[in-house]
mmCIF file of C-alpha atoms and ligand atoms in Angstrom:
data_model
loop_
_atom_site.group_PDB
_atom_site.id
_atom_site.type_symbol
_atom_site.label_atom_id
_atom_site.label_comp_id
_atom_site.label_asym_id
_atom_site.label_seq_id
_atom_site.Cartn_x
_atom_site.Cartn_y
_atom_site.Cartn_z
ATOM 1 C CA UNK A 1 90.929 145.248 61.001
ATOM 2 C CA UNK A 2 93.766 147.925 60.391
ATOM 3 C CA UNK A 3 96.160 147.261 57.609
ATOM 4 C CA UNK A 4 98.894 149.242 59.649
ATOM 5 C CA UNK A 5 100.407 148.788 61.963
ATOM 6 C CA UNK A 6 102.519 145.581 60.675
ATOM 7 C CA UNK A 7 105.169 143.414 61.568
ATOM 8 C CA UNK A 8 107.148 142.861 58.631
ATOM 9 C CA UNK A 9 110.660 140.640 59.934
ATOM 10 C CA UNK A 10 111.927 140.376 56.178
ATOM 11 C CA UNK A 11 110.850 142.840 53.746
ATOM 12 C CA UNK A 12 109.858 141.804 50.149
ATOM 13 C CA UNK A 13 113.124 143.329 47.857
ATOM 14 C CA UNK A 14 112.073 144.369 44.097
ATOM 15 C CA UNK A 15 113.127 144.253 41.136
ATOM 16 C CA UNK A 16 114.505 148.236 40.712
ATOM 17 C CA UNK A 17 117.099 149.593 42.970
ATOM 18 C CA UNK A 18 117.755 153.427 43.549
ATOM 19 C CA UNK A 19 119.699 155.682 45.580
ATOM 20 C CA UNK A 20 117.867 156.259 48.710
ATOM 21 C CA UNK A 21 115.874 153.224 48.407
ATOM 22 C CA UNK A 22 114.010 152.309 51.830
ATOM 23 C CA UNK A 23 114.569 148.202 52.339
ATOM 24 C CA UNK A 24 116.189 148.563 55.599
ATOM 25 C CA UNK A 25 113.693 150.787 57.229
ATOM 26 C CA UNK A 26 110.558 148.543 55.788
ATOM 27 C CA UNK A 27 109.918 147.220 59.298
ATOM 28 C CA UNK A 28 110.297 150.679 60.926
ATOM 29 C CA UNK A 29 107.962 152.174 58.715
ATOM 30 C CA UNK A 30 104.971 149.501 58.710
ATOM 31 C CA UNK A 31 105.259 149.545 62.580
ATOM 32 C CA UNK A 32 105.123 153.186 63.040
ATOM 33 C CA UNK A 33 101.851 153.646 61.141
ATOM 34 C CA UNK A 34 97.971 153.307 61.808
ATOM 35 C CA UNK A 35 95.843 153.074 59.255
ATOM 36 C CA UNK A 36 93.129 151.478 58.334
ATOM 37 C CA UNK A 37 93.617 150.397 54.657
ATOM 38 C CA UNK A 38 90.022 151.657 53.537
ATOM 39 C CA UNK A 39 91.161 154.303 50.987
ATOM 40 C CA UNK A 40 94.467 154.338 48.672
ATOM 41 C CA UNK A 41 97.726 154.088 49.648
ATOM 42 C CA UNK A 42 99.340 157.043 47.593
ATOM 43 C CA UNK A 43 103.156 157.486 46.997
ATOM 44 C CA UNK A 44 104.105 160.568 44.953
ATOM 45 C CA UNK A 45 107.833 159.683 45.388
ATOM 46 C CA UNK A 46 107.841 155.784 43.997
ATOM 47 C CA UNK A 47 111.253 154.944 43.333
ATOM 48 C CA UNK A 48 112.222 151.596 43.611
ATOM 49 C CA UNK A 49 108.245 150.453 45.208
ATOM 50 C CA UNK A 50 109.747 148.710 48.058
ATOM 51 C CA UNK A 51 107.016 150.521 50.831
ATOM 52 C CA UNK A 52 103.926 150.063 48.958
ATOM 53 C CA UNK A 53 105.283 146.316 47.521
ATOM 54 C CA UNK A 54 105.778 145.477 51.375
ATOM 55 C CA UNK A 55 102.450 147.980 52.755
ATOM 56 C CA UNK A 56 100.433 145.627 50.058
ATOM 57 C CA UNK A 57 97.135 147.569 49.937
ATOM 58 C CA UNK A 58 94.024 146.477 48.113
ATOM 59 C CA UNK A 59 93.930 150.263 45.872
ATOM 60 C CA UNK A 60 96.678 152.257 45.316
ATOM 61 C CA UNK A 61 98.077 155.327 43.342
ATOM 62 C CA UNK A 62 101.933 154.862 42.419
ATOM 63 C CA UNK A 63 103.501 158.265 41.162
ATOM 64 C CA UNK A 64 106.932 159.613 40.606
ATOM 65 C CA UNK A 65 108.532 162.069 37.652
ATOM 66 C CA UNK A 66 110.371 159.142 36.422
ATOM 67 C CA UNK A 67 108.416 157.902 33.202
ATOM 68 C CA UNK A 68 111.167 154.749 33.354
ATOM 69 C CA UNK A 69 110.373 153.535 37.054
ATOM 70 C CA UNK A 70 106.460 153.797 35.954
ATOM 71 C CA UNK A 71 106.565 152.092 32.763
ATOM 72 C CA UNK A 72 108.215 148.936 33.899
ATOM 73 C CA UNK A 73 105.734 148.626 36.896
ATOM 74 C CA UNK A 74 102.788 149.161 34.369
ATOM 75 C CA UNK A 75 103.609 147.025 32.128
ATOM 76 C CA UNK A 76 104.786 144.340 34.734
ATOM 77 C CA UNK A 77 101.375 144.845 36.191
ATOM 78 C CA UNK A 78 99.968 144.563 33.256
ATOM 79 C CA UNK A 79 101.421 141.025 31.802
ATOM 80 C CA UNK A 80 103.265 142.884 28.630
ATOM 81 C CA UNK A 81 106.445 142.413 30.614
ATOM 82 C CA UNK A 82 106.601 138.743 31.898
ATOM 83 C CA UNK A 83 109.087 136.713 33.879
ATOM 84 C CA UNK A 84 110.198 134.788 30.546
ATOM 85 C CA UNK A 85 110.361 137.913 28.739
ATOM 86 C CA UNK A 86 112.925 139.460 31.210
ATOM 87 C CA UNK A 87 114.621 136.216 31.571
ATOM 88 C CA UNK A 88 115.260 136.090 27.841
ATOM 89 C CA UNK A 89 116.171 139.275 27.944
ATOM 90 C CA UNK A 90 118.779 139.090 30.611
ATOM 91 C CA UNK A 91 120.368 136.263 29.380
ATOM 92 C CA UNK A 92 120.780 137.256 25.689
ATOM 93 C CA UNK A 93 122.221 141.075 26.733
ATOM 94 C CA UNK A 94 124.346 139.271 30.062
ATOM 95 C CA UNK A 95 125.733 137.057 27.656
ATOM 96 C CA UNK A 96 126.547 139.786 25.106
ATOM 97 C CA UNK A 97 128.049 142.044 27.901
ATOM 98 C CA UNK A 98 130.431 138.627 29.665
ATOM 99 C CA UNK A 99 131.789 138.668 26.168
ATOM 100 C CA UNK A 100 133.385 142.026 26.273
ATOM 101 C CA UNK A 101 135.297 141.014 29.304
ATOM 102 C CA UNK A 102 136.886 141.270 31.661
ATOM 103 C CA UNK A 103 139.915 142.781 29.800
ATOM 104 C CA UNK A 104 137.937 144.189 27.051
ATOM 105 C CA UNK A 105 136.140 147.774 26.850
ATOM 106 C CA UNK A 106 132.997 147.496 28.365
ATOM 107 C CA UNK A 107 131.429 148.487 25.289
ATOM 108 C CA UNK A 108 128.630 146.470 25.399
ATOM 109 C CA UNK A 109 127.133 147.607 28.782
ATOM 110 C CA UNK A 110 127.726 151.670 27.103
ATOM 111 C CA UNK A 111 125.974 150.247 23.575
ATOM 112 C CA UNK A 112 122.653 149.118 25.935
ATOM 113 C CA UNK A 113 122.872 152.345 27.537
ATOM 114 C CA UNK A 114 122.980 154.230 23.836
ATOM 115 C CA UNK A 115 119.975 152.386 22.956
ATOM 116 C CA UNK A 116 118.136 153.229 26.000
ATOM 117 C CA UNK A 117 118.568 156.331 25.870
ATOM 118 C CA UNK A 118 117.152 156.413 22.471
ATOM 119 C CA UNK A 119 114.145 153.922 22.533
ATOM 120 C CA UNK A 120 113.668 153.690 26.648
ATOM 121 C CA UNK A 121 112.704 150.400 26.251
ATOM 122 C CA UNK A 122 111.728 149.278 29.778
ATOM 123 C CA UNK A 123 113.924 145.966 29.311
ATOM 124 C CA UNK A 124 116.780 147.426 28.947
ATOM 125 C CA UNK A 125 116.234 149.771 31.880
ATOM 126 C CA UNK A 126 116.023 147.162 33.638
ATOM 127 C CA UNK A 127 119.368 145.596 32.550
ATOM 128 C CA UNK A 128 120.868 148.914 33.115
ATOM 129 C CA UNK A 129 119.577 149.447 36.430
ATOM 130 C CA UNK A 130 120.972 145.754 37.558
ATOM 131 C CA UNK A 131 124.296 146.089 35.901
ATOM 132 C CA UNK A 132 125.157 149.629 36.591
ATOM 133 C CA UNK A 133 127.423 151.501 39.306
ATOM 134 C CA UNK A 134 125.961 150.513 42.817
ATOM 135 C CA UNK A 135 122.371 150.285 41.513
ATOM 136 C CA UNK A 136 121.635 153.649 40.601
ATOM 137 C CA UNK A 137 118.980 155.859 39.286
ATOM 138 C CA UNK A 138 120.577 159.051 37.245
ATOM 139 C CA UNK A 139 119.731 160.883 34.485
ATOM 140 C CA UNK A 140 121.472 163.884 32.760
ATOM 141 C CA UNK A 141 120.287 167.368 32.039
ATOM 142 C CA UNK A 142 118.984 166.268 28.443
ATOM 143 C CA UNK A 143 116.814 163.495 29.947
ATOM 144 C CA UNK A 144 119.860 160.731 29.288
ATOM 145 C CA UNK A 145 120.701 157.660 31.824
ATOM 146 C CA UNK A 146 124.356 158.328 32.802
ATOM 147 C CA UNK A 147 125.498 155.880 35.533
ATOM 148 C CA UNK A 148 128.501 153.984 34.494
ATOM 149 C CA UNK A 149 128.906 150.423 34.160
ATOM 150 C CA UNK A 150 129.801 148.080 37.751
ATOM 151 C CA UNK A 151 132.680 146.936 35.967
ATOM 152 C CA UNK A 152 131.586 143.350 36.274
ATOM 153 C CA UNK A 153 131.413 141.470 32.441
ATOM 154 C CA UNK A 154 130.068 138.374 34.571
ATOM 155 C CA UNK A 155 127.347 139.955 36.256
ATOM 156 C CA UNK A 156 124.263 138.152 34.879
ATOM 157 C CA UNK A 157 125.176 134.821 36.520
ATOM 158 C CA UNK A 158 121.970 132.379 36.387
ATOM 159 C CA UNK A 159 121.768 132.826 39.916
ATOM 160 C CA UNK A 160 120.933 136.905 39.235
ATOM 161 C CA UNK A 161 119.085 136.227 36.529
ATOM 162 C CA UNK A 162 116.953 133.895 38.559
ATOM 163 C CA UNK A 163 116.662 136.280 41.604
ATOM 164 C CA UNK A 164 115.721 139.709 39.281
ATOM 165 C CA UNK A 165 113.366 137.306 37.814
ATOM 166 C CA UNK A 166 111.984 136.006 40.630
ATOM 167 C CA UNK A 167 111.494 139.962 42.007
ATOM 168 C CA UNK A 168 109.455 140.561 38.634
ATOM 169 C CA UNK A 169 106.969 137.730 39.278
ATOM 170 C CA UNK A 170 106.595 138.826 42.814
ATOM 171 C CA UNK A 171 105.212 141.927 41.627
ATOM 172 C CA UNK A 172 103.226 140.577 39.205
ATOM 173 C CA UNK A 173 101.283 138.568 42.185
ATOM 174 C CA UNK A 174 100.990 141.334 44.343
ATOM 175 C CA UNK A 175 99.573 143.415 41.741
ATOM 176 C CA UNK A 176 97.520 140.732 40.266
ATOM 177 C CA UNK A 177 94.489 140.704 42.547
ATOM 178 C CA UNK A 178 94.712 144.311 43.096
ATOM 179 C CA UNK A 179 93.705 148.152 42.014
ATOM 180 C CA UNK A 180 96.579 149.748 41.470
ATOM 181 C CA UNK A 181 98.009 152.550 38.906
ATOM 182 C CA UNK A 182 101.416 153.772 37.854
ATOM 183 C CA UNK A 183 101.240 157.485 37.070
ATOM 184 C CA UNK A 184 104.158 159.681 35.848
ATOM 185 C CA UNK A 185 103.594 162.754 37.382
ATOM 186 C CA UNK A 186 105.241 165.580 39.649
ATOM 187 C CA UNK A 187 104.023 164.979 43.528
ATOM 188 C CA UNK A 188 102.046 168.026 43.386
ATOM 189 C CA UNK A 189 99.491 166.613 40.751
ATOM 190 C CA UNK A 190 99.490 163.231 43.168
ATOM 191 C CA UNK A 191 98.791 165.044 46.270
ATOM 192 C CA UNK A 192 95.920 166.875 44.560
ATOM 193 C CA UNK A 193 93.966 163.433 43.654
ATOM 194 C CA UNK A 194 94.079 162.500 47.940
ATOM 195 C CA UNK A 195 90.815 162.008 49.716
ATOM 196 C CA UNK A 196 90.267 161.465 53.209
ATOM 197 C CA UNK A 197 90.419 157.781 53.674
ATOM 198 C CA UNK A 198 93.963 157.304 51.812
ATOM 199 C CA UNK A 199 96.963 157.467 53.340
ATOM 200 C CA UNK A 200 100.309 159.135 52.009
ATOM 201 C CA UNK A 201 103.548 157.812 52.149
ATOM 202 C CA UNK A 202 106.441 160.917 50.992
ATOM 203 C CA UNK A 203 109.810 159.989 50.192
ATOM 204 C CA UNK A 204 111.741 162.820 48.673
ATOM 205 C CA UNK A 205 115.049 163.257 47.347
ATOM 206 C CA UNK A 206 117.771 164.605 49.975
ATOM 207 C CA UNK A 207 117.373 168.694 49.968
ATOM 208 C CA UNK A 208 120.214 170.119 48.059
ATOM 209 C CA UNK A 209 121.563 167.560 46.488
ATOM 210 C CA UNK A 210 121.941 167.586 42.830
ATOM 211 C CA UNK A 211 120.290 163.387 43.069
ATOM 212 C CA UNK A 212 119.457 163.352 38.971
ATOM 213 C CA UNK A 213 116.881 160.803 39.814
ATOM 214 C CA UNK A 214 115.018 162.353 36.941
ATOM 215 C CA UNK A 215 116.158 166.064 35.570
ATOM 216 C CA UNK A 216 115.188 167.283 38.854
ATOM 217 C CA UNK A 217 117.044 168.701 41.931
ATOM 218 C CA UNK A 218 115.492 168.789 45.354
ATOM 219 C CA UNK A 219 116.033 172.501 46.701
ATOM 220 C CA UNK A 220 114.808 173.987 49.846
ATOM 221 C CA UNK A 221 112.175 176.066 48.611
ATOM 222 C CA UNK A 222 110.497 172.667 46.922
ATOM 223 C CA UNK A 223 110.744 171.239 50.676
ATOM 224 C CA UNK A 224 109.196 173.848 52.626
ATOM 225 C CA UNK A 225 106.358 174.126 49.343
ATOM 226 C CA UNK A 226 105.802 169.783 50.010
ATOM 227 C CA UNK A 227 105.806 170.809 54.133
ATOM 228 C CA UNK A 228 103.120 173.328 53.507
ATOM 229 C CA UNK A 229 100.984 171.291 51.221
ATOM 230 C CA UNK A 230 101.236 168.290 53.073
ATOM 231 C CA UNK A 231 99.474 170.419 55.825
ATOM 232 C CA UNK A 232 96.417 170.736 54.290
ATOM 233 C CA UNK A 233 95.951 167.437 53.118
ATOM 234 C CA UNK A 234 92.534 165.715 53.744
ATOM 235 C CA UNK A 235 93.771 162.402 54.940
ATOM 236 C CA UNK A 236 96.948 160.618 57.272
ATOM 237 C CA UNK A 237 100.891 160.806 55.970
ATOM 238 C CA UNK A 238 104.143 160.198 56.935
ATOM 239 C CA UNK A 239 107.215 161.255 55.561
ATOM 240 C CA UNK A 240 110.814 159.911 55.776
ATOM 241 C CA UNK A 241 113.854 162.424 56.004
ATOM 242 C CA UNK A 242 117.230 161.699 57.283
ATOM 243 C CA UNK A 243 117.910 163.718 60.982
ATOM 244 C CA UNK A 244 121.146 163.370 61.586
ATOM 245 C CA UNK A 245 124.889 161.664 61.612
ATOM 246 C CA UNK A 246 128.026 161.900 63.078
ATOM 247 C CA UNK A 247 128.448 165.484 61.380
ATOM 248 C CA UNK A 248 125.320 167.440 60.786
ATOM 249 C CA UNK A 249 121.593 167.827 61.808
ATOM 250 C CA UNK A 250 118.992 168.001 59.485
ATOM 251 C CA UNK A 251 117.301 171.432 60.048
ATOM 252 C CA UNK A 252 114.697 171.635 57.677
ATOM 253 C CA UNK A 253 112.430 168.988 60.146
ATOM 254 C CA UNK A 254 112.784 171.795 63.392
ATOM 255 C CA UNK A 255 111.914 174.588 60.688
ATOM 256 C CA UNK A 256 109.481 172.903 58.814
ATOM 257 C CA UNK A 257 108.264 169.651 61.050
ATOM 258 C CA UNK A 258 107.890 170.676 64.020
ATOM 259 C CA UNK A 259 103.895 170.300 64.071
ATOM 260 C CA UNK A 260 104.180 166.518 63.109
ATOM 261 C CA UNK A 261 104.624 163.499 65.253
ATOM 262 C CA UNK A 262 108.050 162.120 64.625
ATOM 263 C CA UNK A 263 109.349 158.457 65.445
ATOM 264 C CA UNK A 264 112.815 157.810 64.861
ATOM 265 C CA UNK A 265 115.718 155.004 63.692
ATOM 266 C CA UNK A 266 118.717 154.532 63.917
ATOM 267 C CA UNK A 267 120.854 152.125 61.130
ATOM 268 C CA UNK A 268 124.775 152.165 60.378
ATOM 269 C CA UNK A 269 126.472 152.201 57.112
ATOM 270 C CA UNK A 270 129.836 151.392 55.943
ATOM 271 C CA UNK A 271 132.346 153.908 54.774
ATOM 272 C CA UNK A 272 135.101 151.264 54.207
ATOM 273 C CA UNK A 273 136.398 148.084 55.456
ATOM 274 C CA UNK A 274 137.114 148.744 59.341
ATOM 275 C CA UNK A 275 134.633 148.732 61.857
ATOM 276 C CA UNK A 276 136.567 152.311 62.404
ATOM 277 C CA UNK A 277 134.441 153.517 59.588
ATOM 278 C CA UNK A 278 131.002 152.547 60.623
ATOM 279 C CA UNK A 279 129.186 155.676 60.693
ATOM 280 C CA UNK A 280 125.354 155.896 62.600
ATOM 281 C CA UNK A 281 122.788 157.720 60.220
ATOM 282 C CA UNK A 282 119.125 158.527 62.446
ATOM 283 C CA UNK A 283 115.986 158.234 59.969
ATOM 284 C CA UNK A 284 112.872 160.107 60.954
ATOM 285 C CA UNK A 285 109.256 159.077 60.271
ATOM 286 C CA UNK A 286 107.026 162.534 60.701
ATOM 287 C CA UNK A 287 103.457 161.486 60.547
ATOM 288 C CA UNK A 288 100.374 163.464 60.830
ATOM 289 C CA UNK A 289 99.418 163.333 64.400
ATOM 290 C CA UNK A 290 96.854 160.527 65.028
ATOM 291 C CA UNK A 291 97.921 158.878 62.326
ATOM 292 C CA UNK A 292 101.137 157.300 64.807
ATOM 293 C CA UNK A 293 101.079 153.525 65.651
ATOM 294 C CA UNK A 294 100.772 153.370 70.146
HETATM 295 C C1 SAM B 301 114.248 158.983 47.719
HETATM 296 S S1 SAM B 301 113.619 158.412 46.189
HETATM 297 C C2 SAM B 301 112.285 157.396 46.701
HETATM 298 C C3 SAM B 301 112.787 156.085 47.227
HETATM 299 C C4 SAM B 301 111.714 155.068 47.500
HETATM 300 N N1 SAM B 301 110.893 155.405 48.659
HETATM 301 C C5 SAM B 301 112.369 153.722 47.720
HETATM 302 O O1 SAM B 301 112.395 153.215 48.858
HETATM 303 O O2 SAM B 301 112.897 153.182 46.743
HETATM 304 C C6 SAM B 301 112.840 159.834 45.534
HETATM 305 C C7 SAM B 301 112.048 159.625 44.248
HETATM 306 O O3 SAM B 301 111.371 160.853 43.970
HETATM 307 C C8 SAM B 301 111.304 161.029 42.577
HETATM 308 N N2 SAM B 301 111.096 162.466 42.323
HETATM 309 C C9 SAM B 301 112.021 163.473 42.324
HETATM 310 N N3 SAM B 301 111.427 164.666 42.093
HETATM 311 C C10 SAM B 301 110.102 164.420 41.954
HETATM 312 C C11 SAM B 301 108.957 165.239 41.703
HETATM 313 N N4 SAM B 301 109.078 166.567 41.518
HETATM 314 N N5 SAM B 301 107.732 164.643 41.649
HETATM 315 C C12 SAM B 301 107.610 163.299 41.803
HETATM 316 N N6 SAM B 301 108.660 162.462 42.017
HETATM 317 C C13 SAM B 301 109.883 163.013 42.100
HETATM 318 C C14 SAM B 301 112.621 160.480 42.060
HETATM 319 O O4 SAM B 301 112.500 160.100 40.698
HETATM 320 C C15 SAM B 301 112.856 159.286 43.005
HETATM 321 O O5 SAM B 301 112.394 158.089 42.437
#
């Protein structure tokens, strides 16, 4: 039987979070899809996991340029990093950081962050990554995590700690039973290692956009090189790229697209309190063509 298409009515939610981060269109994307789960599933463009932690295939290869994002899934996968390990963690440091506020400096979220940035110890990462500015993934020219702090001392209530924890042992039982690896690489090394049974899920950074996600920036001539190379792949993909809103049209997927099969979505977002402000966003899915769910 095919792994994909699926129905998927509430999608798993992991442990990382990251700008650009795919939760919401879960169910889209496992519904649009047909494949029949014999080969890989390959993501060059990780981030947070949620597709492939949802997808659940028996072998997959997990890539992105972020050593950080692939280190804590590695060693998650492979038991170094445990639930009571993070849970220890997160209490200690959340404890630590309550204590420098609310009317204090925030110095203790900016000391973690100074240590990270010098050891990159995946725990910490972590604590950064759930106690930072809207959950974001952003690193400086030198290689340095720069998001500022949430501004909430009290953020590592029990009930977060349980729920990150919770997110971590998910992961560790979805990867337990399975063959999967966590590569740091750049997508064209991943893209290389396809054969034709796997199937590729892309899910790059917005073109021209300075994102940071890891000392990289997403420029047009590194989207038309992905379009091109995608082409020639030996097996099924699909790709996710926003089309449009209220103010612009996303011409790279006429210029560069137009060959694929695309399915679309449409989701709102919030740009402040009124329902005045709700703004529609339209999310393609362009997938090699017999590679579409009917
Ligand atoms: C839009 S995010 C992926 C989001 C992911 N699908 C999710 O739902 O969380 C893009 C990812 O591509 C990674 N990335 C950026 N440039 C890359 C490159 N040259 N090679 C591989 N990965 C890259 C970033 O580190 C980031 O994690």
């Amino acid at each position: 039987m095919a792994l994909l298409p699926m129905t998927c009515a509430k999608p798993y939610v992991p442990p990382v979070k990251c700008q650009g981060i795919k939760t919401k269109l879960v169910p889209f994307i496992l519904k649009s899809i047909a494949w029949s789960g014999e080969g890989r599933w390959i993501e060059p463009f990780l981030g947070s996991g949620v597709v492939l932690f949802n997808v659940r295939p028996s072998r997959a290869l997990a890539c992105d340029v972020n050593p950080h994002i692939v280190e804590l899934y590695q060693q998650i996968a492979d038991g170094e990093l445990t639930v009571s390990s993070v849970r220890e963690h997160l209490e200690r440091e959340g404890e630590k950081l309550r204590q420098t506020g609310p009317d204090a400096d925030e110095s203790y979220y900016y000391e973690v962050r100074d240590r990270f940035n010098d050891s990159g110890d995946p725990l910490d990462f972590l604590f950064l990554n759930r106690s930072c500015f809207n959950g974001m993934v952003r690193f400086n020219q030198k290689g340095e995590f720069n998001v500022p702090f949430c501004r909430k001392p009290e953020r590592f209530r029990p009930a977060y700690v349980t729920r990150i924890t919770n997110q971590v042992g998910a992961v560790r039982d979805i990867t337990d039973d399975r063959d999967w690896s966590f590569k740091c690489c750049d997508w064209r090394e991943t893209l290389k290692r396809c054969r034709p049974d796997d199937f590729v899920y892309l899910d790059p950074p917005y073109i021209g956009r300075n994102t940071g996600y890891f000392n990289t920036e997403w420029s047009e001539d590194e989207a038309r090189e992905l379009a091109q190379f995608t082409r020639q792949l030996p097996c099924g993909f699909a790709l996710s790229m926003w089309k449009k809103n209220k103010y612009r049209e996303n011409d790279h997927i006429a210029e560069d697209w137009d060959w694929a099969v695309e399915k679309t979505q449409s989701h709102f977002y919030h740009l402040g309190s009124t329902e005045e402000l709700r703004n529609s966003m339209t999310e393609a899915l362009l997938i090699s063509p017999g590679s579409e769910a009917n």
